Amino acid sequence: MQTDSLIGQQFNAFQVEAKIGQGGMATVYRAHQASVNRSIALKVIALDSAQGRRDEFRERFAQEARVIASLEHIHILPIYDYGIVNDQFAYIAMRLLRGGTLADVLRDTVPLDRAADLLIQMARGLSYAHSKGVLHRDLKPSNILLDETGNAFLSDFGLAKLIENPIDITRSDSIVGTPSYMSPEQLRGEALDARSDIYSLGVILYHLVAGTLPFRANDNNVLSVIYQHLEKMPDPPSQFNPQLPAGVDAVVLKALAKQPTARYSTAIELAMAFNESIGRTVSTGSYPVITVRDPESKSTETFSKIIPDTNLTPDSRPSTPSGTTTPSAIIGNGRTSSLSLLFAAVMIAAFVLGALVVASGMMNPAPLPPAATIMPRATVLEGEVATMGTVIPTPAEIALARASLGANGFIAYAACNQSSQYHAAQVREIAVLAAAYNLPFRIYNADTDKYVQQTQIEQARADGVRGLIVCPLDPELLGVTLSSAADAGLPMVFMISQMENYGGVLMAGDDYLMGIRSGQALGEILNAERDGQANIVILDFPDMQSIVVRADGLEAGVKEIAPNVNIVGRFLGATREFGEASIAKLIADGVEFDAILSINDAGSYGAIAALEAAGIPPDEVIISSVDAESLARQYIADDYYLRASLDVGSEAFSRAGVNTLVKLLAGATVVETILVPPGETITRTNLIEATAEAG
């Protein structure tokens, strides 16, 4: 059977749609899983019909694939299913990533900081697998996949072992693996341990910093490459890249030592040594993006080209939310204008006037006809995902959006609350962005009451709203209300992604990744100061599924770095009042804890108030959080309970939300999910560094 004939075929729950990759061992297809309406990557291994010992292969495949599928880590590609079909094909169903591979990144020069970020991501995934007794055996750039925001995922764990002899699916005289990245002991056919993968990671690191492989053969002579791996030490990478800091050569060459005992003992140890050699402290929130690539397209674009506003690139995010963005950045043309100052003044005046009018209750026009009767209908591509750079509106779309509001129409933000700095800043940012586009704007503040929010959205429709941005407190409770709005053709943008969509567009900030990074930050502090031991309280908010997912990430992140911690339990947080009440009760009940993970800064402030009231000093309880508000940064700078907080990038969310709504109002075509990259994890170290640079 020809490989292409698999297109359209069914592999259990997966229907093959298109071929997207070909390797020496397997072919990769895009497939559709109808039961959950998602696209997946399907790796298919053809079994030669002339081969015997099917039962042996089936048993070994099931055993190995089960182990691989059990690896659950933020930097390991998730496996959904595996099996054998008609004794002809073995398959593994995996998450579909659209950011290309590390091999694509290596076609260009890789900045040193980017190389360090990729290394720490790969090392964390690899160290986790090693802790579970799983070796990769074929670590190479084409097996390092990237998501749309540039994060690295290790794939094909154990596949080389899975397909090697005695089941002779590959030629018996071939080497299973890729010689350019294989350790000397693997090339000699000796027993392997984790240090073999560390050697392969060292080859990748060499390629990242030197721009070339450590061992090459001009005539593509594989035997020559193998001989060099076995007998020769590579040239120092600085020979190819003289700009490398002095300590890099020693780190890379240690990873490539011929004897396993002379290498780093863990992948994390290698990553930490490399970061130290370039003068960096490892940041759990440092994941800058280089390339966003559609695997079905031959074109690639840098993230900076996609997003003209350099204030929003992940490695140069503003330290605090800002409401004074220039109009040229909002429109996205990347240029300043001679009218910029005048336009900015008008923008601010419009926002202040609008806020005064809303506050006084003067904006209450008669209800307009249903939105669908006067607006061009936008198209939302279900299941499609893109970066926020794809929703920058054109001047023509901005004009269409204004026209679609009519004489008395307006756009609105159904806010979760205005009591936390994050949400208050987001309200301000959205208002300023709306004013910059000359779109009348109103705020409907639910003050963290989900029932009030349901009533307010209905009120906004009665008031004549023409486009709605929603921070959903309880998506399930809002179901009937949002369905009715969708049926009426109301353009909607939802500021979370973990919810059923109602014909609108979802803003995806990857709450799990946010939690992971904050949890990792606490884990690193505990390892450095308390031998990785702590009794940890998690402040959660169970009414919002996306926040529960963030709390899951908090727990997973701290356990990844400090596996011996004890999770006391999850308790109500999210607001200052809830956080204070939960921590005060734990103290009163005599519950022992010495660390807190909070899903946001507001809950952390309440926890701090309870700790202060109980007379518990700041050095006894360590807190790591999410949001990186200005007060949180001050606490972090002072080592006052709060030691780390992730900047989720509220301005990026605000900008993406308003830009998306403008395109919907203009009747444009928009994907269902817009990816908004998070910022960095704020610690005392990077605050001091930022202050020094500013000085």
XYZ file of C-alpha atoms in Angstrom:
695
model
C 0.000 0.000 0.000
C 1.390 3.419 -0.912
C 1.795 5.853 1.962
C -0.361 8.529 0.325
C -3.265 6.121 0.183
C -3.603 6.524 3.950
C -5.123 9.970 3.457
C -8.812 9.653 4.233
C -8.328 6.374 6.126
C -9.505 5.859 9.707
C -7.042 4.903 12.461
C -9.461 4.096 15.271
C -10.729 7.532 16.402
C -8.511 9.449 13.968
C -9.190 10.219 10.306
C -6.054 10.964 8.280
C -6.253 14.332 6.491
C -2.823 15.238 5.121
C 0.823 14.210 5.187
C 2.932 16.760 7.063
C 6.273 15.028 7.617
C 8.484 12.091 6.709
C 11.276 10.551 8.772
C 13.477 7.504 8.485
C 11.236 5.477 10.767
C 7.767 6.919 10.360
C 5.461 9.238 8.455
C 3.551 12.009 10.218
C 0.030 13.016 9.192
C -2.423 15.606 10.323
C -5.562 13.783 11.426
C -8.922 14.749 12.897
C -10.402 13.365 16.103
C -14.128 13.909 15.704
C -15.085 12.969 19.263
C -13.423 16.095 20.656
C -13.278 18.072 17.383
C -9.521 18.605 17.285
C -6.640 18.147 14.884
C -3.808 15.886 16.014
C -0.470 14.650 14.685
C -0.515 10.958 13.763
C 2.864 9.230 13.542
C 2.491 6.057 11.455
C 5.049 3.228 11.322
C 4.571 0.883 8.366
C 5.129 -2.794 9.210
C 6.545 -4.909 6.391
C 3.914 -7.534 5.546
C 6.670 -10.101 5.025
C 7.870 -9.823 8.589
C 6.943 -12.395 11.180
C 6.823 -12.249 14.970
C 3.807 -9.924 14.995
C 2.817 -10.919 18.500
C 6.279 -10.046 19.809
C 6.207 -6.631 18.171
C 2.636 -5.941 19.328
C 3.597 -6.737 22.927
C 6.743 -4.621 22.846
C 5.014 -1.747 21.071
C 2.239 -1.677 23.674
C 4.750 -1.792 26.526
C 7.040 0.936 25.174
C 4.244 3.215 23.948
C 2.494 2.959 27.319
C 5.630 4.176 29.077
C 6.120 7.022 26.605
C 2.466 8.080 26.897
C 2.798 8.230 30.696
C 5.294 11.111 30.462
C 3.365 14.221 31.471
C 5.522 17.321 31.380
C 5.107 20.828 30.019
C 8.062 20.310 27.632
C 7.248 16.775 26.438
C 4.831 16.385 23.542
C 1.598 14.834 24.888
C 0.533 11.453 23.476
C -3.217 10.862 23.230
C -3.389 7.287 21.945
C -1.444 4.479 20.257
C -2.147 1.139 18.630
C -1.733 -1.208 15.664
C -4.181 -1.273 12.753
C -4.759 -4.412 10.662
C -1.265 -5.691 11.506
C 0.000 -3.236 8.872
C 0.559 0.035 10.726
C 1.531 1.040 14.238
C 0.449 4.573 15.137
C 0.964 7.138 17.882
C -1.495 10.059 18.166
C 0.044 13.246 19.556
C -0.682 16.908 20.079
C -0.372 18.858 16.826
C 2.102 21.732 17.076
C 2.308 24.421 14.401
C 5.572 26.171 15.265
C 7.922 23.949 13.280
C 10.990 22.288 14.778
C 14.319 23.299 16.243
C 15.820 22.324 12.879
C 13.910 25.270 11.363
C 15.330 27.625 14.015
C 18.875 26.398 13.316
C 18.666 27.551 9.707
C 19.293 31.072 11.031
C 21.654 32.505 13.632
C 20.249 31.874 17.102
C 20.692 34.656 19.695
C 22.527 33.460 22.797
C 19.638 34.209 25.167
C 17.273 32.284 22.896
C 19.668 29.330 22.880
C 19.750 29.413 26.683
C 15.950 29.508 26.919
C 15.582 26.571 24.553
C 18.236 24.635 26.448
C 16.531 25.040 29.829
C 13.196 23.949 28.331
C 14.721 20.875 26.689
C 16.708 20.061 29.830
C 13.670 20.199 32.075
C 11.719 17.840 29.844
C 14.676 15.494 29.501
C 15.436 15.451 33.234
C 11.806 14.647 33.973
C 11.890 11.680 31.575
C 15.151 10.467 33.080
C 13.592 10.658 36.552
C 10.967 8.213 35.255
C 13.625 5.856 33.896
C 12.965 6.773 30.232
C 15.780 7.548 27.779
C 15.202 9.401 24.547
C 17.893 7.675 22.416
C 17.361 9.884 19.342
C 17.549 13.468 20.551
C 18.027 15.798 17.558
C 16.641 19.132 16.296
C 13.901 17.555 14.162
C 12.567 15.829 17.312
C 12.324 19.146 19.199
C 8.968 20.625 18.224
C 7.839 24.202 18.827
C 4.400 25.564 19.567
C 3.036 28.794 18.098
C 4.691 30.876 20.814
C 8.110 29.244 20.477
C 8.128 26.861 23.447
C 10.073 23.619 22.955
C 8.583 20.124 23.265
C 10.575 16.890 23.174
C 9.033 14.247 20.920
C 9.712 10.657 19.817
C 10.818 9.444 23.250
C 11.910 5.829 22.990
C 10.921 5.535 19.337
C 14.425 4.451 18.333
C 14.311 1.648 20.888
C 10.773 0.781 19.877
C 11.700 0.091 16.268
C 15.180 -1.354 16.658
C 16.041 -5.076 16.359
C 15.101 -7.842 17.121
C 11.930 -6.852 15.247
C 13.532 -6.139 11.897
C 11.425 -3.223 10.715
C 14.549 -1.277 9.809
C 17.471 -2.868 8.011
C 19.492 -5.064 10.309
C 22.737 -3.427 9.215
C 21.545 0.125 9.901
C 22.196 2.225 12.998
C 19.002 3.064 14.879
C 19.230 6.775 15.621
C 20.992 9.728 14.009
C 24.827 9.408 14.014
C 25.413 13.174 14.014
C 23.814 13.415 17.464
C 24.641 10.007 18.981
C 26.945 9.377 21.929
C 30.087 7.257 21.532
C 28.659 4.506 23.736
C 25.473 4.388 21.658
C 27.518 4.106 18.471
C 29.456 1.241 20.037
C 26.239 -0.550 20.971
C 26.934 -0.387 24.704
C 24.424 -0.112 27.552
C 23.066 3.435 27.842
C 22.066 5.706 30.679
C 20.902 9.315 30.943
C 24.376 10.639 30.104
C 23.977 9.376 26.528
C 21.030 11.761 26.058
C 23.079 14.513 27.717
C 25.759 14.020 25.053
C 23.093 14.412 22.350
C 21.826 17.544 24.096
C 25.418 18.792 24.093
C 25.595 18.314 20.305
C 22.401 20.357 19.934
C 23.813 23.069 22.213
C 27.024 23.133 20.151
C 24.931 23.633 16.991
C 22.916 26.414 18.670
C 25.934 28.458 19.767
C 28.439 27.647 17.005
C 26.049 27.559 14.051
C 27.425 24.200 12.920
C 27.664 20.609 14.099
C 30.739 19.545 16.102
C 31.520 16.714 13.654
C 30.936 16.937 9.924
C 31.979 15.163 6.739
C 32.153 17.113 3.491
C 31.200 14.069 1.462
C 28.327 13.065 3.787
C 30.398 10.055 4.835
C 28.505 8.610 7.812
C 31.465 6.446 8.827
C 33.653 9.559 9.050
C 31.143 11.229 11.380
C 30.952 8.096 13.537
C 34.744 7.886 13.743
C 34.964 11.515 14.914
C 32.353 10.942 17.628
C 34.332 7.929 18.832
C 37.882 9.291 18.630
C 38.056 13.079 18.136
C 37.312 16.042 20.387
C 35.477 18.814 18.555
C 36.900 22.256 17.960
C 35.796 24.746 20.632
C 32.540 26.406 19.504
C 34.178 29.820 19.906
C 36.285 28.968 16.853
C 33.111 29.358 14.790
C 31.530 32.064 16.957
C 34.210 34.365 18.435
C 31.511 36.409 20.228
C 30.829 33.617 22.730
C 31.640 34.385 26.393
C 34.829 32.765 27.658
C 33.170 30.080 29.763
C 30.933 28.603 27.045
C 33.602 26.386 25.462
C 34.274 24.519 28.695
C 30.557 23.865 29.311
C 29.850 22.587 25.818
C 32.981 20.436 25.610
C 32.230 18.864 29.009
C 28.816 17.810 27.701
C 30.623 16.200 24.737
C 33.195 14.265 26.775
C 33.913 10.798 25.355
C 33.520 9.122 28.750
C 30.026 9.376 30.279
C 31.506 9.886 33.768
C 33.218 13.077 32.577
C 29.930 14.682 31.423
C 27.291 16.488 33.426
C 25.241 14.048 35.477
C 21.892 15.654 34.617
C 20.499 17.767 31.806
C 19.479 20.455 34.298
C 23.084 20.643 35.527
C 24.210 21.277 31.937
C 21.578 23.978 31.426
C 22.428 25.726 34.675
C 26.155 25.665 33.878
C 25.543 27.127 30.413
C 23.342 29.920 31.765
C 26.006 30.741 34.348
C 28.682 30.796 31.638
C 26.816 33.514 29.738
C 26.103 35.530 32.881
C 22.434 34.636 33.246
C 20.385 33.478 36.189
C 17.857 30.948 34.934
C 14.462 32.621 34.688
C 11.426 30.385 34.844
C 9.528 32.926 32.798
C 12.024 33.479 30.007
C 10.573 32.000 26.822
C 11.115 34.497 23.991
C 9.760 33.614 20.592
C 11.883 33.424 17.459
C 9.774 31.824 14.763
C 6.117 31.130 14.228
C 5.736 28.687 11.367
C 2.828 26.929 9.697
C 4.045 23.374 8.964
C 1.907 23.332 5.819
C 3.497 26.478 4.483
C 7.064 27.008 3.261
C 7.132 30.536 4.574
C 8.409 31.571 7.988
C 8.141 34.902 9.741
C 9.866 36.245 12.796
C 7.618 37.127 15.680
C 8.845 40.707 15.574
C 7.638 40.991 11.974
C 4.227 39.655 12.876
C 3.812 42.080 15.790
C 5.042 45.530 14.770
C 4.657 46.943 18.304
C 7.989 46.069 19.909
C 6.554 46.791 23.363
C 4.694 43.496 23.089
C 7.507 41.130 22.193
C 7.902 38.558 24.962
C 11.443 39.546 25.857
C 10.754 43.286 26.106
C 7.406 43.453 27.891
C 6.659 46.593 29.927
C 7.398 46.133 33.614
C 3.972 47.454 34.582
C 0.686 47.720 32.661
C 0.495 50.908 30.704
C -2.476 52.876 29.488
C -0.575 55.418 27.396
C 0.227 53.428 24.275
C 0.814 55.547 21.201
C -1.793 55.450 18.424
C 0.775 54.295 15.872
C 1.465 51.209 17.993
C -2.243 50.538 18.449
C -2.937 50.700 14.744
C 0.117 48.548 14.191
C 1.898 50.371 11.385
C 5.131 50.453 13.412
C 5.771 54.139 12.487
C 5.450 57.411 14.357
C 3.404 60.197 12.820
C 3.580 63.967 12.958
C 0.033 63.831 14.327
C 0.923 61.319 17.067
C 0.988 63.783 19.956
C -2.208 65.496 18.880
C -3.945 62.161 18.367
C -2.723 60.898 21.731
C -4.133 63.983 23.430
C -7.473 63.497 21.718
C -7.394 59.810 22.686
C -6.829 60.587 26.381
C -9.451 63.316 26.365
C -11.946 60.958 24.759
C -11.252 58.312 27.362
C -11.624 60.750 30.289
C -14.838 62.185 28.872
C -16.200 58.679 28.246
C -15.367 57.595 31.784
C -17.109 60.667 33.234
C -20.197 60.086 31.130
C -20.385 56.412 32.105
C -19.878 57.243 35.778
C -22.699 59.800 35.708
C -25.114 57.443 33.960
C -25.658 59.796 31.010
C -24.955 57.225 28.255
C -28.260 55.392 28.043
C -29.563 55.558 24.465
C -32.671 53.759 23.307
C -32.105 50.119 22.242
C -30.945 49.702 18.646
C -32.149 47.060 16.183
C -30.527 43.588 16.439
C -26.821 43.770 15.638
C -27.027 41.382 12.699
C -29.333 43.765 10.836
C -26.769 46.563 10.613
C -23.365 44.862 10.899
C -21.304 42.924 8.366
C -21.097 39.373 9.719
C -17.587 38.235 10.585
C -16.325 34.709 9.975
C -14.771 32.809 12.890
C -12.694 29.811 11.787
C -13.575 27.111 14.303
C -10.667 25.150 15.709
C -8.042 27.452 14.146
C -5.323 29.094 16.261
C -3.069 32.063 15.475
C -0.864 34.604 17.209
C -2.083 38.047 18.240
C -0.153 39.557 15.345
C -2.816 38.251 12.948
C -5.551 40.486 14.411
C -3.979 43.909 13.913
C -6.754 45.805 12.089
C -6.129 47.770 8.924
C -7.241 51.429 8.639
C -10.089 50.261 6.391
C -11.248 47.767 9.029
C -11.097 50.440 11.732
C -13.334 52.666 9.604
C -15.760 49.787 9.001
C -15.850 49.037 12.734
C -16.762 52.636 13.529
C -19.459 52.650 10.867
C -20.938 49.381 12.158
C -21.762 51.025 15.504
C -24.193 53.442 13.919
C -25.214 56.701 15.585
C -25.691 55.437 19.133
C -23.945 52.059 19.296
C -20.968 51.257 21.497
C -18.634 48.458 22.519
C -18.416 47.223 26.108
C -16.251 45.260 28.496
C -17.990 42.911 30.945
C -15.242 42.998 33.583
C -14.666 40.377 36.282
C -13.896 43.133 38.789
C -12.007 46.383 39.270
C -10.724 45.606 42.752
C -7.514 43.826 41.718
C -4.797 45.865 40.056
C -4.632 43.432 37.137
C -8.321 43.752 36.274
C -8.381 47.486 36.998
C -5.420 47.936 34.647
C -7.119 45.826 32.002
C -10.271 47.946 32.204
C -8.171 51.081 31.772
C -6.154 49.610 28.904
C -9.224 48.464 26.987
C -10.857 51.870 27.480
C -7.801 53.698 26.161
C -7.477 51.369 23.170
C -11.172 51.813 22.334
C -10.763 55.586 22.537
C -7.750 55.402 20.218
C -9.963 53.743 17.606
C -12.712 56.317 18.301
C -15.126 53.604 19.427
C -17.688 54.594 22.108
C -17.076 52.378 25.123
C -18.759 51.299 28.381
C -17.737 49.205 31.374
C -20.006 46.698 33.106
C -18.240 45.696 36.334
C -19.526 42.480 37.981
C -17.334 42.915 41.085
C -16.613 39.138 41.109
C -20.340 38.271 41.314
C -21.209 35.797 38.555
C -24.947 36.403 38.854
C -24.485 40.154 38.575
C -22.403 39.568 35.449
C -25.191 37.556 33.823
C -27.623 40.444 34.444
C -25.130 43.040 33.230
C -24.571 41.334 29.880
C -28.325 41.294 29.308
C -28.427 44.968 30.308
C -25.628 45.784 27.862
C -27.664 44.246 25.051
C -30.713 46.250 26.090
C -28.550 49.383 26.135
C -27.560 48.791 22.506
C -24.097 47.228 22.714
C -22.658 46.368 19.290
C -19.524 44.460 20.346
C -18.678 42.804 23.653
C -15.448 41.774 25.411
C -16.112 39.433 28.328
C -14.032 38.329 31.322
C -16.275 35.343 32.152
C -16.687 34.572 35.848
C -18.752 31.434 35.233
C -18.944 30.419 31.546
C -21.472 27.660 32.282
C -23.849 30.039 34.065
C -23.532 32.488 31.164
C -24.353 29.802 28.590
C -27.954 30.810 27.822
C -27.103 34.521 27.851
C -24.132 34.149 25.515
C -25.972 31.754 23.200
C -28.756 34.308 22.806
C -26.224 37.045 22.079
C -24.511 34.837 19.488
C -27.844 34.067 17.809
C -28.443 37.815 17.522
C -25.104 38.211 15.732
C -23.336 40.103 18.510
C -19.528 40.001 17.995
C -17.879 38.733 21.182
C -14.351 38.238 22.493
C -13.724 36.124 25.589
C -10.661 36.840 27.700
C -10.120 33.160 28.524
C -9.876 30.040 26.365
C -11.018 27.255 28.722
C -14.719 27.560 27.931
C -17.336 26.617 25.393
C -17.309 29.173 22.621
C -20.461 30.962 21.491
C -19.509 32.111 18.027
C -16.868 34.498 19.349
C -13.085 34.498 19.675
C -11.114 33.129 22.633
C -7.990 34.762 24.081
C -5.579 31.981 25.100
C -2.951 32.825 27.670
C -2.150 29.229 28.612
C -3.176 29.318 32.272
C -1.478 25.989 32.897
C 1.856 27.375 31.668
C 1.383 30.454 33.852
C 0.915 28.185 36.856
C 3.866 26.020 35.853
C 6.223 29.001 35.751
C 5.117 30.437 39.082
C 5.331 26.984 40.661
C 8.787 26.437 39.199
C 9.922 29.765 40.652
C 8.869 28.650 44.134
C 10.523 25.272 43.601
C 13.837 26.910 42.748
C 13.664 29.128 45.846
C 12.869 26.123 48.040
C 15.743 24.128 46.561
C 18.146 26.996 47.171
C 16.986 27.933 50.669
C 15.152 24.992 52.242
C 16.604 21.837 50.676
C 13.477 21.456 48.533
C 11.196 20.964 51.557
C 7.964 22.864 52.312
C 4.323 22.531 53.307
C 2.506 24.456 50.582
C -0.961 26.026 50.554
C -2.483 26.742 47.128
C -4.950 29.627 46.788
C -7.410 28.652 44.036
C -10.723 29.887 42.618
C -12.837 26.807 41.779
C -15.661 28.774 40.103
C -13.468 29.406 37.029
C -12.166 26.330 35.222
C -9.330 28.259 33.603
C -8.130 29.313 37.053
C -8.363 25.738 38.306
C -6.120 24.797 35.382
C -3.700 27.520 36.497
C -3.736 26.061 40.020
C -3.002 22.640 38.522
C 0.022 24.211 36.855
C 1.160 25.760 40.146
C 1.193 22.332 41.757
C 2.850 20.608 38.799
C 5.502 23.313 38.469
C 6.656 23.269 42.079
C 6.700 19.462 42.154
C 8.748 19.367 38.967
C 11.536 21.412 40.562
C 11.110 20.356 44.211
C 9.445 16.924 44.147
C 9.567 16.393 47.921
C 7.257 19.264 48.851
C 3.952 18.567 50.591
C 0.777 20.157 49.222
C -1.413 20.931 52.246
C -4.460 21.592 50.065
C -6.282 24.121 47.918
C -8.249 26.975 49.445
C -10.303 29.895 48.161
C -8.280 32.840 46.855
C -8.537 35.194 43.842
C -9.495 38.291 45.889
C -7.814 39.967 48.824
C -10.791 39.140 51.031
C -10.932 35.454 50.057
C -7.174 35.020 50.428
C -7.098 36.690 53.840
C -10.044 34.647 55.134
C -8.567 31.337 53.931
C -5.100 31.914 55.406
C -6.515 33.316 58.676
C -8.633 30.187 59.128
C -5.682 27.888 58.448
C -3.623 29.745 61.041
C -6.483 29.613 63.566
C -6.915 25.886 62.951
C -3.227 25.250 63.616
C -2.468 24.023 60.090
C 1.285 24.039 59.468
C 2.518 25.635 56.230
C 5.546 27.646 55.198
C 4.863 28.430 51.527
C 1.921 29.668 49.477
C 1.187 29.433 45.757
C -1.495 31.878 44.647
C -3.330 32.007 41.321
C -3.049 35.815 41.424
C -1.508 38.685 43.347
C -4.812 39.805 44.878
C -5.111 36.545 46.811
C -1.468 36.915 47.875
C -2.157 40.342 49.367
C -4.923 38.855 51.491
C -2.610 36.051 52.595
C 0.032 38.602 53.599
C -2.559 40.549 55.622
C -3.489 37.372 57.511
C 0.170 36.522 58.150
C 0.840 40.053 59.413
C -2.173 39.904 61.729
C -0.944 36.615 63.180
C 2.548 38.001 63.764
C 4.209 35.524 61.385
C 7.408 37.160 60.038
C 8.148 37.422 56.289
C 11.091 35.014 56.390
C 8.892 32.147 57.618
C 6.479 31.974 54.652
C 7.453 32.169 50.976
C 4.792 33.184 48.437
C 4.869 32.831 44.636
C 2.038 34.256 42.571
C 0.759 35.373 39.170
C 0.137 38.899 37.756
C 3.294 40.827 38.821
C 1.372 43.936 39.833
C 3.326 46.977 41.036
C 2.591 46.276 44.707
C 3.692 42.673 44.214
C 6.940 43.898 42.665
C 7.544 46.121 45.685
C 6.999 43.198 48.045
C 9.370 41.073 45.934
C 12.033 43.795 45.947
C 11.761 43.968 49.758
C 11.713 40.159 50.272
C 8.400 40.753 52.052
C 6.646 37.357 51.940
C 6.154 37.520 48.156
C 9.265 36.261 46.363
C 8.118 35.718 42.758
C 5.191 36.593 40.503
C 4.574 35.906 36.817
C 3.821 38.871 34.575
C 0.938 37.579 32.448
C 1.054 40.613 30.176
C -2.335 42.284 30.741
C -1.626 44.934 28.105
C -1.032 42.233 25.480
C -4.371 40.647 26.382
C -6.121 44.018 26.269
C -4.618 44.919 22.911
C -5.400 41.511 21.406
C -8.985 41.673 22.703
C -9.729 45.130 21.305
C -7.990 44.442 17.981
C -9.957 41.228 17.564
C -13.259 42.947 18.321
C -12.461 45.665 15.756
C -11.915 43.005 13.082
C -15.154 41.249 14.055
C -17.062 44.535 13.821
C -15.538 45.060 10.371
C -16.788 41.663 9.169
C -13.298 40.184 8.795
C -12.274 36.526 9.013
C -10.652 35.660 12.361
C -9.468 32.378 13.865
C -11.267 30.983 16.911
C -8.326 31.210 19.332
C -5.745 33.992 19.602
C -2.526 33.143 21.428
C -1.194 35.814 23.791
C 2.327 35.135 25.095
C 2.902 35.551 28.858
C 5.678 37.669 30.246
C 8.557 36.825 32.547
C 8.617 35.650 36.145
C 9.535 38.611 38.332
C 12.033 37.923 41.109
C 14.206 40.152 43.268
C 17.175 39.281 41.063
C 15.685 40.567 37.816
C 14.207 43.620 39.562
C 17.696 44.533 40.762
C 19.090 43.915 37.268
C 16.376 46.077 35.707
C 17.100 48.881 38.184
C 20.814 48.682 37.448
C 20.227 48.846 33.695
C 17.886 51.814 34.087
C 20.485 53.589 36.214
